[in-house]
């Protein structure tokens, strides 16, 4: 015969539950009863079944059970005999329902109403608050000691009895469910009422609907728990069990407030509250929990509790953000893709690897073509953010009027032509990941202030919206400019400079790592798939060439050589080296001639500035001349107006070239282009520069 251990906090109550079970099942099992303190002194529980009624007891017995033992959680319900006097009370009788806490009060009230006692208006009382002194009747399940003074009449409905559903469940485990249903079951139904109505009670006693809902719950990717009006759990899916396994291996039969005291289920059950998300942490796992009431015919029947792993939700949002973008945002390169074994590049990689472990902003400084984005991607791929997006933004390639909406996104209807539903910006796409701001020195001043705000507050506001979004983004910047020099000239915000330049990383140029030139050249040839060999003279010329365009120029050179149709490259084949050197010699001669022409009549800073531009001097002269005219007419010119004037004069300058010249002249202090929509104006230094140009 199977043995069953009944465990309760107090031995007297354990005996009461044991007697209640034995009354119906003594022919099929041997029953023993223990207090929790007795169980704690045992090495293990010997019985095959362990019956408990609360989560607290479960926590005390679970470590004492063997792998062969089975746990059974029971519910208690009302005794038909004890509640008979309540049917005789007049319709509309008001009474206190007295019990030891709010949950047990509501449980008893629910059971009484379920037994058809709608003639009563029951008010829960558990000894904490004052009560309505117009009420003179108290009903209590064996808790007379808690009845407040002043109550004239007390009806004690006695200890609850084991619910028939639980009795049947135990009989089923013992293998005698059919016999039990036919004999002892009839007797049990006569003595007690059902309290464990299951989903039929919650959803309106529709068996077909119950089956469909039960199937749906099991298929849901969220954790789902269904609980009754007092929070007793009737069913849940496997996902909920996995998410709460650190709290309890068993959920069904316990009260949700015992398993999740953080969500204050009582506040939902006392009144019809709107669902809201709660964030709780269980053993290091962050869970998002939401409670939705089950309401049938304007009566709250219970709750649906949904559970999500916060990290999994973040992963899903990351995938959705990526799909919303027209292209993927993945970092393809890692440190292993960087070719070279020179001391300079190895040291740089070591520094970058250390930076990858941090979450601070990185400023990558290097000449054009030194591989700044490859380093940025490598840092991302070796960081803790590698699972999320790497979003690269070229601040110089996006028109100034579009840069803000591209960076932060825009809301529907933000401007004419705005996409329906708005769009996601680069910062939102990079949430939890990395955003790479290439050519950061080209970012307009007005956008620099907004970027600073994002860094400090970790929030973005879309164009055309007042709603703020939290973003968690690591920023990596790159520039080939002297940013500090721009700060001194007012072309870059000093506070932003220090926020971005937390971890500076300088990349060596090819001329600083000449031993890496030939291995990189061989790597590019392998990529193209055309093997080449070189004479010693050609190889030496390639290694000692200046490579001002660095790795980008070297890659272009390999492409040129692979298209020559030769297997062995000679010095005479390196035409691009001779042409570049010829152009540079010519440029130096022109600069020397220009310097002689300018002589001492022009200030040294103006002379060096003019010499920088060479063939762009006609563009400089045009911009300065038009701005001087505009100053005389007391007006400001935008780059669009300058472009139209150039077209009217038959000049072939593009709008981009004009914008670049305005920026260069402004950074050097010859123009004031910080006037917002008013456009650009010329300063006295700019007028002097124009006069100097006319002396040539």
XYZ file of C-alpha atoms in Angstrom:
696
model
C 0.000 0.000 0.000
C 1.285 3.475 -0.899
C 2.308 5.841 1.912
C 1.356 9.524 2.025
C 2.975 12.201 4.235
C 0.844 15.255 5.069
C 2.930 18.284 6.089
C 1.702 21.581 7.578
C 3.264 24.402 9.552
C 1.610 23.151 12.766
C 1.215 19.451 13.577
C -2.381 19.927 14.679
C -3.372 21.285 11.264
C -1.388 18.522 9.542
C -3.442 16.002 11.557
C -6.661 17.741 10.526
C -5.711 17.497 6.833
C -4.583 13.866 7.313
C -7.931 12.944 8.925
C -9.761 14.706 6.116
C -7.886 12.699 3.455
C -8.051 9.420 5.369
C -11.824 9.766 5.644
C -12.043 9.023 1.908
C -8.763 7.341 0.962
C -7.754 5.186 3.963
C -8.646 2.017 2.017
C -6.050 2.861 -0.625
C -3.088 4.407 1.258
C -1.413 4.797 4.646
C -1.385 8.391 5.940
C 1.210 10.063 8.191
C 1.339 13.694 9.334
C 4.230 15.983 10.305
C 4.887 19.568 11.262
C 7.439 21.476 9.202
C 9.864 21.572 12.132
C 9.765 17.740 12.293
C 10.547 17.486 8.575
C 13.563 19.783 8.991
C 15.083 17.326 11.483
C 14.717 14.345 9.100
C 17.392 13.207 6.652
C 14.726 12.644 4.011
C 10.984 11.910 3.665
C 10.370 8.199 3.216
C 6.754 8.339 1.954
C 6.022 8.021 -1.783
C 3.671 11.058 -1.790
C 3.988 14.363 0.059
C 0.823 16.476 0.498
C 1.155 20.211 1.244
C -1.114 23.251 0.954
C 1.199 26.300 0.772
C 4.354 27.486 -0.987
C 6.077 28.076 2.361
C 5.716 24.390 3.200
C 7.013 23.470 -0.252
C 10.226 25.416 0.354
C 10.765 23.486 3.558
C 10.132 19.989 2.182
C 11.605 20.079 -1.344
C 15.162 19.408 -0.116
C 13.981 16.448 1.972
C 12.202 14.610 -0.842
C 13.783 11.720 -2.727
C 13.659 11.390 -6.507
C 10.974 8.715 -6.076
C 8.673 11.003 -4.054
C 5.832 12.942 -5.670
C 4.541 16.283 -4.428
C 0.781 16.995 -4.326
C -0.569 20.497 -3.627
C -4.112 20.485 -2.178
C -6.776 23.164 -1.917
C -9.396 23.374 0.803
C -13.050 24.308 0.437
C -16.174 24.798 2.560
C -17.997 22.218 4.621
C -21.635 21.930 3.491
C -22.737 21.132 7.017
C -21.033 24.146 8.586
C -22.406 26.743 6.153
C -26.068 25.649 6.377
C -26.958 28.464 8.859
C -25.848 31.054 6.324
C -28.668 30.151 3.914
C -31.206 31.183 6.549
C -29.924 34.764 6.792
C -32.157 37.473 5.226
C -31.411 38.759 1.719
C -28.936 41.658 1.781
C -27.385 40.747 5.126
C -24.040 42.512 5.583
C -21.300 40.638 7.424
C -17.557 40.771 8.043
C -15.681 37.772 6.628
C -12.892 37.398 9.177
C -9.677 35.529 8.399
C -5.947 35.941 9.027
C -5.010 37.840 5.807
C -6.585 39.465 2.767
C -5.991 36.488 0.478
C -7.677 33.963 2.747
C -10.580 36.375 3.256
C -11.140 36.679 -0.488
C -10.709 32.905 -0.927
C -13.469 32.262 1.630
C -15.748 34.930 0.123
C -15.223 33.441 -3.359
C -16.101 29.960 -2.068
C -19.230 31.216 -0.279
C -20.486 33.043 -3.360
C -19.627 29.949 -5.402
C -21.848 27.940 -3.020
C -24.803 30.160 -3.977
C -24.860 32.448 -0.931
C -25.785 35.569 -2.887
C -28.042 36.722 -0.051
C -24.938 38.005 1.763
C -22.807 41.120 1.322
C -19.421 40.031 2.677
C -16.712 42.538 3.678
C -13.164 41.177 4.203
C -11.603 41.856 7.611
C -8.215 40.582 8.730
C -7.535 42.569 11.867
C -5.607 45.508 10.378
C -8.075 48.273 9.512
C -11.115 49.747 11.165
C -14.451 48.433 9.891
C -17.978 49.685 9.250
C -19.533 49.666 12.738
C -23.030 49.372 11.274
C -22.127 45.714 10.612
C -22.996 43.502 13.603
C -22.402 39.998 12.116
C -19.075 38.208 11.593
C -18.535 34.966 9.661
C -15.187 33.213 10.147
C -13.558 29.853 9.267
C -12.361 28.981 12.780
C -10.661 32.382 13.405
C -12.999 33.695 16.150
C -10.006 35.235 17.959
C -9.657 37.804 15.148
C -13.270 39.040 15.309
C -13.254 42.707 16.431
C -14.984 43.864 19.576
C -18.469 45.262 19.067
C -19.671 42.439 16.795
C -22.904 41.098 18.274
C -23.154 37.758 16.417
C -20.474 35.324 15.196
C -21.020 32.338 12.879
C -18.011 29.991 12.841
C -18.087 27.920 9.639
C -15.182 25.812 10.940
C -12.063 24.440 9.292
C -12.207 23.952 5.553
C -12.223 20.478 4.044
C -10.103 19.085 1.210
C -11.490 20.077 -2.193
C -12.999 17.167 -4.150
C -10.819 17.920 -7.188
C -7.723 17.404 -5.019
C -9.139 14.179 -3.572
C -9.747 12.882 -7.073
C -6.218 13.938 -8.112
C -4.705 11.889 -5.254
C -6.943 8.904 -6.058
C -5.761 9.115 -9.653
C -2.115 8.986 -8.478
C -2.954 5.927 -6.383
C -4.543 4.244 -9.413
C -8.057 4.031 -7.906
C -9.720 7.057 -9.516
C -12.605 5.071 -11.046
C -13.444 3.270 -7.775
C -13.087 6.513 -5.832
C -15.392 8.429 -8.167
C -18.068 5.761 -7.776
C -17.946 5.314 -3.977
C -16.069 7.749 -1.710
C -16.368 10.474 -4.320
C -20.140 10.658 -3.887
C -19.691 11.073 -0.146
C -16.985 13.752 -0.598
C -19.215 15.770 -2.929
C -21.970 15.746 -0.315
C -19.649 17.075 2.409
C -17.662 19.763 0.526
C -18.037 22.195 -2.365
C -15.723 22.574 -5.307
C -13.275 25.459 -4.976
C -10.885 24.397 -7.718
C -13.096 25.308 -10.661
C -10.184 25.427 -13.085
C -10.364 27.404 -16.314
C -14.026 26.498 -16.757
C -14.806 28.769 -13.826
C -12.415 31.500 -15.023
C -13.624 31.537 -18.620
C -17.327 30.908 -18.156
C -17.693 27.118 -17.985
C -17.149 26.546 -21.697
C -15.349 23.231 -22.108
C -14.491 23.735 -25.799
C -13.095 27.214 -25.162
C -11.103 25.907 -22.205
C -9.400 23.266 -24.359
C -8.519 25.840 -27.011
C -7.154 28.292 -24.446
C -5.141 25.539 -22.776
C -3.588 24.625 -26.135
C -2.900 28.294 -26.925
C -1.164 28.855 -23.588
C 1.191 25.963 -24.260
C 2.090 27.389 -27.708
C 2.783 30.924 -26.488
C 6.411 32.051 -26.535
C 5.776 34.186 -23.459
C 5.512 32.700 -19.999
C 1.770 32.472 -19.167
C 0.146 31.880 -15.777
C -3.624 31.738 -15.096
C -4.720 32.484 -11.536
C -8.116 32.839 -9.839
C -9.526 35.845 -7.981
C -7.268 35.269 -4.973
C -4.189 34.398 -7.002
C -4.186 30.588 -6.819
C -2.456 29.239 -9.927
C -4.596 26.887 -12.025
C -2.384 26.435 -15.060
C 0.804 27.686 -16.690
C 2.991 26.853 -19.668
C 6.534 25.471 -19.816
C 8.038 28.904 -20.532
C 6.643 30.250 -17.240
C 8.049 27.246 -15.383
C 11.507 27.815 -16.928
C 11.505 31.543 -16.096
C 10.497 30.920 -12.472
C 12.474 27.750 -11.840
C 14.833 29.658 -9.529
C 11.833 30.416 -7.306
C 10.024 27.090 -7.517
C 10.100 23.934 -9.632
C 6.339 23.671 -9.113
C 3.832 26.459 -9.842
C 0.321 25.002 -10.132
C -1.498 24.917 -6.816
C 0.470 27.742 -5.196
C -0.556 31.358 -4.869
C 1.005 33.869 -7.256
C 1.664 36.311 -4.398
C 3.891 33.676 -2.752
C 5.895 33.085 -5.912
C 5.984 36.727 -7.084
C 5.435 39.008 -4.085
C 6.947 41.893 -6.103
C 3.897 42.364 -8.356
C 1.350 43.131 -5.576
C -1.410 40.992 -7.098
C -3.864 42.173 -4.442
C -3.928 45.713 -5.875
C -5.182 44.231 -9.160
C -7.800 42.024 -7.530
C -9.279 44.736 -5.292
C -10.174 46.939 -8.252
C -10.192 46.884 -12.035
C -6.729 48.244 -12.816
C -5.174 48.797 -16.205
C -2.384 46.339 -17.049
C 1.139 47.626 -16.616
C 4.600 46.122 -16.917
C 6.692 45.414 -13.821
C 10.441 44.755 -13.997
C 11.780 42.373 -11.357
C 15.059 40.530 -10.909
C 15.208 36.861 -9.905
C 18.714 35.506 -9.259
C 20.245 37.898 -11.792
C 17.538 37.335 -14.438
C 15.470 40.427 -15.290
C 11.811 39.599 -15.950
C 9.089 41.804 -17.431
C 5.788 40.851 -15.793
C 2.313 42.073 -16.731
C -1.033 41.313 -15.052
C -4.291 41.366 -17.045
C -7.612 40.737 -15.325
C -10.044 38.083 -16.534
C -13.486 39.732 -16.483
C -16.645 37.727 -17.238
C -20.002 39.518 -17.168
C -18.398 42.505 -15.385
C -17.074 40.221 -12.638
C -13.344 39.792 -12.021
C -12.723 36.036 -12.188
C -8.954 35.981 -12.041
C -5.770 37.121 -13.773
C -3.488 36.274 -16.656
C 0.143 36.898 -15.730
C 2.628 37.136 -18.616
C 6.375 36.822 -18.134
C 9.197 37.801 -20.510
C 12.941 37.580 -20.179
C 14.143 41.200 -20.531
C 17.257 40.161 -22.447
C 15.194 38.088 -24.904
C 12.882 41.071 -25.501
C 15.925 43.249 -26.182
C 17.197 40.643 -28.662
C 13.849 40.643 -30.492
C 13.780 44.436 -30.666
C 17.331 44.380 -31.981
C 16.257 42.046 -34.793
C 13.184 44.153 -35.573
C 15.236 47.349 -35.717
C 17.653 45.677 -38.113
C 14.848 44.470 -40.393
C 13.265 47.929 -40.368
C 16.480 49.281 -41.841
C 17.069 48.839 -45.565
C 20.439 47.207 -44.946
C 22.027 45.062 -42.287
C 24.308 46.657 -39.739
C 26.943 44.052 -39.046
C 30.608 44.423 -38.242
C 32.411 42.179 -40.742
C 35.980 42.706 -39.607
C 37.893 41.590 -36.536
C 41.472 42.124 -35.369
C 42.540 38.944 -37.163
C 41.710 40.657 -40.473
C 44.326 43.373 -39.912
C 47.442 42.479 -41.918
C 50.921 43.248 -40.623
C 53.448 42.281 -37.987
C 55.340 45.548 -37.596
C 55.901 46.856 -34.096
C 53.680 49.867 -34.827
C 50.596 47.915 -35.913
C 50.958 45.197 -33.241
C 51.138 47.847 -30.517
C 48.085 49.620 -31.979
C 46.095 46.356 -32.039
C 47.037 45.652 -28.416
C 45.779 49.075 -27.353
C 42.568 48.640 -29.367
C 41.910 45.216 -27.789
C 42.120 46.785 -24.330
C 39.714 49.504 -25.448
C 37.260 46.842 -26.655
C 36.830 45.632 -23.070
C 35.730 49.101 -21.977
C 32.421 50.787 -22.769
C 33.848 54.312 -23.056
C 33.851 56.389 -26.240
C 36.757 55.829 -28.632
C 38.296 58.445 -30.927
C 40.233 56.873 -33.823
C 42.709 59.322 -35.375
C 44.555 58.583 -38.570
C 45.291 59.662 -42.112
C 42.853 58.855 -44.891
C 42.989 55.176 -45.859
C 44.630 53.846 -42.687
C 41.710 51.513 -41.884
C 39.782 53.452 -39.245
C 36.507 51.603 -39.876
C 38.213 48.199 -39.781
C 39.539 49.056 -36.321
C 36.102 50.336 -35.264
C 34.444 47.084 -36.380
C 37.144 45.009 -34.678
C 36.645 46.860 -31.386
C 32.890 46.235 -31.634
C 33.311 42.527 -32.440
C 35.572 42.014 -29.430
C 33.293 43.929 -27.051
C 30.313 42.759 -24.988
C 28.080 44.499 -27.567
C 29.121 42.235 -30.427
C 25.696 40.499 -30.610
C 24.035 43.797 -31.484
C 24.191 46.215 -34.410
C 27.247 48.072 -35.630
C 25.903 51.183 -37.363
C 28.366 53.193 -39.463
C 27.553 56.816 -40.302
C 29.674 59.007 -42.592
C 29.008 62.501 -41.252
C 30.418 64.115 -44.410
C 28.417 62.041 -46.905
C 24.913 62.934 -45.651
C 23.566 66.401 -46.567
C 23.427 68.712 -43.560
C 19.651 69.191 -43.761
C 19.093 65.399 -43.612
C 21.731 64.471 -41.064
C 19.582 65.069 -37.951
C 16.627 63.009 -39.208
C 18.992 60.228 -40.298
C 20.773 60.199 -36.941
C 17.726 60.361 -34.662
C 14.830 59.322 -36.944
C 11.628 61.241 -37.562
C 7.944 60.929 -36.709
C 5.126 60.600 -39.222
C 4.264 63.987 -40.734
C 7.460 65.593 -39.429
C 8.038 67.269 -42.809
C 6.839 67.192 -46.404
C 7.708 63.830 -47.917
C 8.184 62.112 -44.555
C 7.600 58.367 -44.751
C 4.295 57.133 -43.353
C 4.835 55.867 -39.846
C 8.129 57.752 -39.571
C 11.509 56.083 -39.581
C 14.096 54.670 -37.215
C 17.290 56.680 -36.823
C 20.852 55.403 -36.641
C 21.024 55.776 -32.848
C 17.884 53.690 -32.349
C 19.231 51.039 -34.726
C 22.443 50.939 -32.696
C 20.647 50.418 -29.349
C 22.711 48.014 -27.196
C 25.354 48.064 -29.937
C 27.880 50.504 -31.395
C 27.518 53.587 -33.595
C 30.552 54.578 -35.668
C 30.658 58.280 -36.550
C 33.180 58.590 -39.366
C 34.573 62.021 -40.246
C 33.137 63.451 -37.027
C 34.888 66.759 -37.727
C 32.393 67.405 -40.553
C 29.378 67.333 -38.226
C 27.566 70.728 -38.128
C 27.720 72.664 -34.861
C 23.948 72.591 -34.268
C 23.949 68.782 -34.481
C 27.009 68.569 -32.210
C 24.952 70.040 -29.354
C 22.224 67.415 -29.883
C 24.819 64.640 -29.968
C 26.233 65.892 -26.666
C 22.747 65.759 -25.145
C 22.282 62.164 -26.324
C 25.607 61.152 -24.769
C 24.779 62.790 -21.435
C 21.098 61.824 -21.127
C 21.059 58.565 -23.130
C 17.806 59.676 -24.737
C 16.872 60.672 -28.272
C 13.954 62.681 -29.612
C 12.822 62.047 -33.165
C 12.374 64.988 -35.521
C 8.734 66.129 -35.292
C 8.089 64.339 -31.982
C 8.185 65.232 -28.279
C 8.533 61.624 -27.123
C 11.924 60.587 -25.790
C 13.473 57.147 -26.312
C 16.127 55.595 -24.095
C 19.169 54.370 -26.015
C 22.198 52.454 -24.804
C 24.893 53.019 -27.416
C 28.685 52.983 -27.470
C 30.171 55.686 -29.684
C 33.308 55.236 -31.777
C 34.419 58.267 -33.791
C 37.019 58.691 -36.503
C 38.708 61.710 -38.005
C 41.717 62.634 -40.125
C 41.527 66.228 -38.908
C 43.093 68.013 -35.969
C 39.927 68.160 -33.886
C 41.580 70.134 -31.110
C 42.618 72.699 -33.687
C 38.971 72.916 -34.771
C 37.978 73.407 -31.125
C 40.373 76.363 -30.827
C 38.899 77.910 -33.994
C 35.314 77.387 -32.835
C 34.555 74.761 -35.460
C 33.988 71.945 -32.942
C 32.412 72.009 -29.475
C 34.997 71.682 -26.734
C 32.653 69.836 -24.333
C 31.745 67.311 -27.046
C 35.421 66.852 -27.924
C 36.244 65.765 -24.378
C 33.209 63.443 -24.192
C 34.239 61.679 -27.414
C 38.001 61.666 -26.901
C 37.922 59.441 -23.801
C 39.990 56.644 -25.390
C 42.129 58.090 -28.214
C 43.548 55.577 -30.694
C 46.065 56.768 -33.285
C 46.544 54.575 -36.358
C 49.998 54.523 -37.983
C 50.305 55.437 -41.668
C 51.873 53.026 -44.166
C 55.089 55.041 -44.262
C 55.408 54.347 -40.502
C 55.046 50.591 -41.050
C 56.949 49.943 -44.279
C 57.583 46.286 -43.371
C 53.828 45.673 -43.664
C 53.477 47.075 -47.193
C 54.511 43.959 -49.098
C 52.405 41.492 -46.968
C 49.368 43.766 -47.451
C 50.067 43.885 -51.195
C 50.193 40.067 -51.338
C 46.926 39.898 -49.360
C 45.129 42.124 -51.879
C 46.502 40.070 -54.796
C 45.121 36.930 -53.148
C 41.729 38.603 -52.835
C 41.743 39.515 -56.530
C 42.835 35.984 -57.370
C 45.755 36.945 -59.658
C 49.215 35.960 -58.335
C 52.007 38.357 -59.292
C 55.751 38.438 -58.716
C 57.994 41.498 -58.593
C 61.556 42.330 -59.523
C 63.682 43.537 -56.634
C 63.690 47.078 -58.070
C 59.878 47.129 -58.332
C 59.444 45.656 -54.863
C 61.835 48.221 -53.366
C 60.050 51.070 -55.165
C 56.687 49.944 -53.789
C 57.995 49.678 -50.245
C 59.696 53.087 -50.226
C 56.919 54.915 -52.064
C 55.135 57.527 -49.896
C 51.607 56.034 -50.120
C 49.832 59.224 -49.088
C 46.527 57.426 -49.631
C 47.765 54.625 -47.364
C 46.027 51.212 -47.583
C 43.293 52.529 -49.880
C 45.873 53.740 -52.392
C 47.796 50.459 -52.104
C 44.642 48.452 -52.874
C 43.991 50.576 -55.971
C 47.589 50.012 -57.087
C 47.139 46.223 -56.793
C 43.987 46.436 -58.896
C 45.917 48.373 -61.552
C 48.806 45.875 -61.592
C 46.489 42.867 -61.825
C 44.958 44.337 -64.963
C 48.297 44.686 -66.782
C 48.171 41.059 -67.893
C 51.735 40.383 -66.717
C 52.985 37.722 -64.327
C 56.118 39.594 -63.229
C 55.999 43.289 -62.450
C 59.028 45.430 -63.323
C 59.942 48.926 -62.213
C 58.820 50.381 -65.567
C 55.325 48.956 -64.980
C 54.798 51.130 -61.915
C 53.440 53.968 -64.030
C 51.217 55.271 -61.242
C 54.312 55.926 -59.105
C 55.979 58.023 -61.843
C 52.765 59.923 -62.627
C 52.134 60.707 -58.983
C 55.700 61.869 -58.479
C 55.490 64.040 -61.636
C 52.246 65.623 -60.450
C 53.752 66.297 -57.043
C 56.897 67.851 -58.539
C 54.670 70.036 -60.733
C 52.575 70.991 -57.714
C 55.693 71.936 -55.740
C 56.919 74.082 -58.667
C 53.548 75.838 -58.857
C 53.570 76.445 -55.111
C 57.106 77.827 -55.307
C 56.121 80.124 -58.227
C 52.986 81.267 -56.391
C 55.013 81.925 -53.275
C 57.463 84.047 -55.246
C 54.617 86.023 -56.830
C 52.956 86.644 -53.486
C 56.215 87.542 -51.852
C 56.148 89.629 -48.714
C 53.074 91.635 -49.685
C 50.734 89.005 -48.216
C 50.634 87.899 -44.600
C 52.354 84.560 -43.974
C 49.192 82.822 -42.727
C 47.301 83.958 -45.871
C 50.109 82.783 -48.137
C 50.210 79.324 -46.572
C 46.431 79.112 -46.729
C 46.312 80.089 -50.435
C 49.078 77.609 -51.279
C 46.949 74.819 -49.735
C 44.248 75.087 -52.364
C 46.179 75.181 -55.670
C 43.626 74.617 -58.450
C 40.730 75.553 -56.116
C 41.819 79.204 -55.953
C 39.212 80.260 -58.606
C 36.481 78.774 -56.397
C 37.883 80.604 -53.354
C 37.961 83.900 -55.277
C 34.342 83.427 -56.451
C 33.020 82.720 -52.925
C 34.874 85.656 -51.375
C 33.836 88.042 -54.146
C 30.124 87.189 -53.903
C 30.147 87.471 -50.113
C 31.821 90.890 -50.299
C 29.063 92.042 -52.686
C 26.424 90.650 -50.343
C 27.980 92.483 -47.387
C 27.764 95.737 -49.305
C 24.092 95.042 -49.976
C 23.640 94.100 -46.282
C 22.450 90.570 -47.009
C 23.533 87.036 -46.176
C 24.136 84.306 -48.735
C 23.381 80.599 -48.329
C 25.303 77.990 -50.273
C 22.190 77.454 -52.421
C 22.220 81.121 -53.441
C 25.960 80.939 -54.126
C 25.375 77.892 -56.313
C 22.696 79.742 -58.291
C 25.004 82.747 -58.759
C 27.777 80.434 -60.005
C 25.344 78.913 -62.531
C 24.253 82.367 -63.676
C 27.892 83.319 -64.259
C 28.516 80.114 -66.220
C 30.882 78.663 -63.607
C 30.931 74.870 -63.191
C 31.286 74.678 -59.404
C 29.060 72.081 -57.746
C 27.013 72.771 -54.627
C 29.188 70.286 -52.723
C 32.375 72.115 -53.736
C 30.887 75.443 -52.629
C 29.817 73.924 -49.307
C 33.326 72.524 -48.765
C 34.985 75.867 -49.522
C 32.620 77.731 -47.144
C 33.445 75.215 -44.413
C 37.209 75.546 -44.980
C 37.120 79.353 -45.006
C 34.927 79.379 -41.889
C 37.233 77.010 -39.991
C 40.178 79.272 -40.859
C 38.346 82.337 -39.531
C 37.684 84.161 -42.834
C 33.883 83.664 -42.841
C 31.062 83.458 -40.310
C 28.765 80.589 -41.244
C 27.286 80.139 -37.772
C 24.311 82.378 -38.369
C 21.763 79.563 -38.785
C 19.200 80.117 -41.515
C 20.538 83.622 -42.252
C 23.392 82.095 -44.228
C 27.088 83.051 -44.423
C 28.785 86.437 -44.072
C 32.373 87.513 -44.738
C 34.638 88.786 -41.955
C 37.311 91.495 -42.227
C 40.002 88.793 -42.477
C 38.131 87.332 -45.461
C 38.077 90.715 -47.226
C 41.832 91.009 -46.671
C 42.318 87.491 -48.063
C 40.369 88.454 -51.213
C 42.580 91.517 -51.713
C 45.651 89.345 -51.342
C 44.320 86.995 -54.038
C 43.862 89.955 -56.396
C 47.548 90.834 -56.056
C 48.453 87.569 -57.833
